[in-house]
Amino acid sequence: MGVIRKKTVTRGTEGGLKYICDVCSNDITSTVRIRCASNVCNDYDLCVPCFAGGCTSRDHEPASHPYSVVEQHSIPVYTKDWGADEEALLLEGAEVYGLGSWADIADHIGGYRTKEEVREHYIDTYVKSSKFPLPEKADPKDRSLLDEVPREIFQARKKRRIEERKEAAKNAPLAAPKQKLTASVPACHEVQGYMPGRLEFETEFANEAEEAVQSMAFEPGDGINPRTGEVEPEMELKMVVMDIYNSRLTARAERKKIIFEHGLLDYRKNAASDKKRTKEERELLGKAKPFARMMNHQDFNDFSDGIAYEHNLRQAIGQLQDWRQMRIGDLKTGEKYESEKAQRALRPAPSGQFDRLSGVRVSKPAPPLETPSATIALTAPDLPERLKFAQQQTPPASNPQSKGPLTNGTHNTPASGPFNDSKGNHKYSVLPLSGTQPLKLTHEDATDLHLLTPEETELCSTLRIMPKPYLVMKEGLLKEAIKNGGALKRKTVKDVCKKLTAPRQTNQIDVNKSGKIFDFLAHSGWIQKA
């Protein structure tokens, strides 16, 4: 049996090489042992009692085989706390496992040596020695340490140290079981094609970059013309190809750095995080991902959270503007309005005798309502654009000849309708009054400005009329038009406007202004010229 190279499972235990008697199987690591020197017996060791009794096993013959007495070299040679046997095991472990594998070397030495202790001893004793690669006390005649620390004292210290560390290891909490390393194959990871053991992908960025240099060869002395001493064109071409290849390797390394830094390989974790977000947030954050190339992980997370927060604020502001337009003043009423709005969207279209548009309705199912994405709302020039989206969600009139949405102040009836003229095909332009400047209307000065369309806002600004008086005149004119079948005369419009503004003699409307209001309403399709 002889030598047993015991590789312990837990780091920092007694470990090391164990010598077992091949007859009685007793541990003879720390005592004198007898080793057979014959070529027939390989690593054959006996304890002193078995050797004295002439015991044998296997092919060993005590009468004829030569032997050697092996003692423990537990004496200090280079430092006061390291014995000669540990120094030999240190060098043997470094040769077997390689320098840098300090944990494996510590297990090879045994005696509860830690990897930090082994590393510091090797650097201080061998690397920092003035006689590198030999230690300071490498002279065989130097017995200063042995005279200073005798064998008995050194062994007693070693035994005490091993017992103390063994007791500390017993009282220490149990270490977590070591997990099996993931095999470096694409099928053993969350991301298909990634090999974690090599930190590479099955298909890399610029995967064909190596094809340009795979058959390129450089020999000593090549590339320089011996007569002129200049670089040959072929060598210059090779160097250009190598520069291109190196640039592709740099780009590949930068992309890998982004993947590792932002944790893009944790597919399950990222997928679970995306499920908690709404569809609009996922679309928005997906378009923000290119900014990760110029930010670290923490900055990009803060940037993404800021975009999501801004998106939620814009949604809340747009909803409040919608509520304000609907004359909603408290949260309870607003929640009720939103729930009823969702129910109306899911409600089927009326049919039978209750369908007022059954004569002109196209006999095919209505297309589903498309909700505008958060990205469009986020990139809109201003927040009132959300109101346009809300209006576009309302199904237009079922007249197949209608063009454009049914919007206040916008012509959307057929060209042959009774309320249209030849001017309804282009935008109505209001001519400014002579000697006056247009009035600048703002939400602070004109509280009802949000109730006007852009065309009506331009009309009020040019005619210097505030929104509220204009709305009063518009309401009165529409009521009068309903009484007359939708048609009004210019003189009737002037009389109605004068009557509505009569209580305020200072703000009585001018004749020219009422005529322009009449032209604007007739052009927009609100009334018909009689």
mmCIF file of N, CA and C in Angstrom, residues 383-428:
data_model
loop_
_atom_site.group_PDB
_atom_site.id
_atom_site.type_symbol
_atom_site.label_atom_id
_atom_site.label_comp_id
_atom_site.label_asym_id
_atom_site.label_seq_id
_atom_site.Cartn_x
_atom_site.Cartn_y
_atom_site.Cartn_z
ATOM 1 N N LEU A 383 -47.543 67.860 -24.607
ATOM 2 C CA LEU A 383 -48.479 66.938 -23.988
ATOM 3 C C LEU A 383 -49.882 66.977 -24.585
ATOM 4 N N PRO A 384 -50.401 68.112 -25.061
ATOM 5 C CA PRO A 384 -51.755 68.081 -25.630
ATOM 6 C C PRO A 384 -51.932 67.130 -26.792
ATOM 7 N N GLU A 385 -50.836 66.595 -27.371
ATOM 8 C CA GLU A 385 -50.986 65.623 -28.449
ATOM 9 C C GLU A 385 -51.723 64.375 -27.991
ATOM 10 N N ARG A 386 -51.674 64.080 -26.676
ATOM 11 C CA ARG A 386 -52.371 62.907 -26.168
ATOM 12 C C ARG A 386 -53.876 63.046 -26.357
ATOM 13 N N LEU A 387 -54.355 64.287 -26.322
ATOM 14 C CA LEU A 387 -55.789 64.496 -26.532
ATOM 15 C C LEU A 387 -56.178 64.134 -27.964
ATOM 16 N N LYS A 388 -55.282 64.363 -28.911
ATOM 17 C CA LYS A 388 -55.557 63.973 -30.291
ATOM 18 C C LYS A 388 -55.629 62.467 -30.417
ATOM 19 N N PHE A 389 -54.726 61.756 -29.708
ATOM 20 C CA PHE A 389 -54.776 60.295 -29.729
ATOM 21 C C PHE A 389 -56.092 59.799 -29.155
ATOM 22 N N ALA A 390 -56.543 60.441 -28.096
ATOM 23 C CA ALA A 390 -57.797 60.013 -27.480
ATOM 24 C C ALA A 390 -58.970 60.223 -28.430
ATOM 25 N N GLN A 391 -58.915 61.340 -29.191
ATOM 26 C CA GLN A 391 -59.995 61.593 -30.136
ATOM 27 C C GLN A 391 -59.952 60.614 -31.304
ATOM 28 N N GLN A 392 -58.737 60.206 -31.696
ATOM 29 C CA GLN A 392 -58.633 59.276 -32.814
ATOM 30 C C GLN A 392 -59.114 57.892 -32.451
ATOM 31 N N GLN A 393 -59.140 57.548 -31.131
ATOM 32 C CA GLN A 393 -59.631 56.248 -30.731
ATOM 33 C C GLN A 393 -61.141 56.137 -30.913
ATOM 34 N N THR A 394 -61.866 57.297 -30.916
ATOM 35 C CA THR A 394 -63.305 57.278 -31.105
ATOM 36 C C THR A 394 -63.616 56.932 -32.554
ATOM 37 N N PRO A 395 -64.443 55.919 -32.806
ATOM 38 C CA PRO A 395 -64.735 55.529 -34.198
ATOM 39 C C PRO A 395 -65.376 56.672 -34.957
ATOM 40 N N PRO A 396 -64.937 56.948 -36.165
ATOM 41 C CA PRO A 396 -65.537 58.031 -36.955
ATOM 42 C C PRO A 396 -66.946 57.669 -37.407
ATOM 43 N N ALA A 397 -67.624 58.676 -37.943
ATOM 44 C CA ALA A 397 -68.972 58.439 -38.474
ATOM 45 C C ALA A 397 -68.910 57.385 -39.565
ATOM 46 N N SER A 398 -69.933 56.566 -39.605
ATOM 47 C CA SER A 398 -69.899 55.410 -40.493
ATOM 48 C C SER A 398 -70.148 55.768 -41.942
ATOM 49 N N ASN A 399 -70.219 57.056 -42.247
ATOM 50 C CA ASN A 399 -70.393 57.452 -43.634
ATOM 51 C C ASN A 399 -69.151 57.069 -44.423
ATOM 52 N N PRO A 400 -69.227 56.154 -45.365
ATOM 53 C CA PRO A 400 -68.027 55.705 -46.073
ATOM 54 C C PRO A 400 -67.377 56.791 -46.894
ATOM 55 N N GLN A 401 -68.087 57.902 -47.160
ATOM 56 C CA GLN A 401 -67.516 58.957 -47.977
ATOM 57 C C GLN A 401 -66.841 60.036 -47.137
ATOM 58 N N SER A 402 -66.924 59.914 -45.803
ATOM 59 C CA SER A 402 -66.337 60.937 -44.948
ATOM 60 C C SER A 402 -64.827 60.820 -44.986
ATOM 61 N N LYS A 403 -64.145 61.915 -44.825
ATOM 62 C CA LYS A 403 -62.701 61.965 -44.860
ATOM 63 C C LYS A 403 -62.214 62.701 -43.620
ATOM 64 N N GLY A 404 -61.288 62.057 -42.864
ATOM 65 C CA GLY A 404 -60.706 62.696 -41.685
ATOM 66 C C GLY A 404 -61.561 62.482 -40.467
ATOM 67 N N PRO A 405 -61.011 62.715 -39.309
ATOM 68 C CA PRO A 405 -61.754 62.537 -38.059
ATOM 69 C C PRO A 405 -62.804 63.613 -37.868
ATOM 70 N N LEU A 406 -63.830 63.285 -37.111
ATOM 71 C CA LEU A 406 -64.898 64.229 -36.821
ATOM 72 C C LEU A 406 -64.426 65.147 -35.710
ATOM 73 N N THR A 407 -63.747 66.206 -36.035
ATOM 74 C CA THR A 407 -63.115 67.096 -35.076
ATOM 75 C C THR A 407 -63.783 68.453 -35.131
ATOM 76 N N ASN A 408 -63.848 69.105 -33.988
ATOM 77 C CA ASN A 408 -64.474 70.413 -33.915
ATOM 78 C C ASN A 408 -63.746 71.405 -34.805
ATOM 79 N N GLY A 409 -64.450 71.979 -35.732
ATOM 80 C CA GLY A 409 -63.865 72.981 -36.607
ATOM 81 C C GLY A 409 -63.139 72.410 -37.795
ATOM 82 N N THR A 410 -63.224 71.097 -38.031
ATOM 83 C CA THR A 410 -62.529 70.476 -39.165
ATOM 84 C C THR A 410 -63.550 69.903 -40.123
ATOM 85 N N HIS A 411 -63.445 70.242 -41.388
ATOM 86 C CA HIS A 411 -64.385 69.788 -42.399
ATOM 87 C C HIS A 411 -64.183 68.306 -42.664
ATOM 88 N N ASN A 412 -65.235 67.483 -42.496
ATOM 89 C CA ASN A 412 -65.099 66.046 -42.732
ATOM 90 C C ASN A 412 -66.313 65.458 -43.435
ATOM 91 N N THR A 413 -67.124 66.269 -44.049
ATOM 92 C CA THR A 413 -68.298 65.778 -44.768
ATOM 93 C C THR A 413 -67.968 65.670 -46.244
ATOM 94 N N PRO A 414 -68.760 64.911 -47.015
ATOM 95 C CA PRO A 414 -68.460 64.769 -48.449
ATOM 96 C C PRO A 414 -68.485 66.099 -49.161
ATOM 97 N N ALA A 415 -67.785 66.124 -50.275
ATOM 98 C CA ALA A 415 -67.677 67.372 -51.043
ATOM 99 C C ALA A 415 -69.013 67.796 -51.625
ATOM 100 N N SER A 416 -69.948 66.846 -51.774
ATOM 101 C CA SER A 416 -71.234 67.180 -52.378
ATOM 102 C C SER A 416 -72.299 67.447 -51.339
ATOM 103 N N GLY A 417 -71.914 67.588 -50.043
ATOM 104 C CA GLY A 417 -72.894 67.798 -48.981
ATOM 105 C C GLY A 417 -73.506 69.162 -49.056
ATOM 106 N N PRO A 418 -74.624 69.400 -48.341
ATOM 107 C CA PRO A 418 -75.328 70.676 -48.412
ATOM 108 C C PRO A 418 -74.628 71.764 -47.647
ATOM 109 N N PHE A 419 -73.672 71.406 -46.749
ATOM 110 C CA PHE A 419 -73.040 72.434 -45.924
ATOM 111 C C PHE A 419 -71.627 72.726 -46.378
ATOM 112 N N ASN A 420 -71.330 72.461 -47.591
ATOM 113 C CA ASN A 420 -69.984 72.695 -48.098
ATOM 114 C C ASN A 420 -70.034 73.647 -49.275
ATOM 115 N N ASP A 421 -68.934 74.355 -49.421
ATOM 116 C CA ASP A 421 -68.751 75.179 -50.596
ATOM 117 C C ASP A 421 -67.385 74.869 -51.191
ATOM 118 N N SER A 422 -67.040 75.597 -52.190
ATOM 119 C CA SER A 422 -65.793 75.311 -52.893
ATOM 120 C C SER A 422 -64.579 75.664 -52.059
ATOM 121 N N LYS A 423 -64.757 76.409 -50.959
ATOM 122 C CA LYS A 423 -63.618 76.811 -50.146
ATOM 123 C C LYS A 423 -63.286 75.798 -49.064
ATOM 124 N N GLY A 424 -64.075 74.745 -48.937
ATOM 125 C CA GLY A 424 -63.863 73.817 -47.829
ATOM 126 C C GLY A 424 -62.724 72.854 -48.053
ATOM 127 N N ASN A 425 -62.059 72.935 -49.196
ATOM 128 C CA ASN A 425 -60.994 71.980 -49.461
ATOM 129 C C ASN A 425 -59.636 72.466 -48.978
ATOM 130 N N HIS A 426 -59.552 73.708 -48.493
ATOM 131 C CA HIS A 426 -58.267 74.218 -48.009
ATOM 132 C C HIS A 426 -58.504 74.971 -46.703
ATOM 133 N N LYS A 427 -57.407 75.276 -46.052
ATOM 134 C CA LYS A 427 -57.505 75.921 -44.746
ATOM 135 C C LYS A 427 -57.983 77.353 -44.887
ATOM 136 N N TYR A 428 -58.849 77.748 -43.947
ATOM 137 C CA TYR A 428 -59.387 79.117 -43.967
ATOM 138 C C TYR A 428 -58.366 80.066 -43.344
#
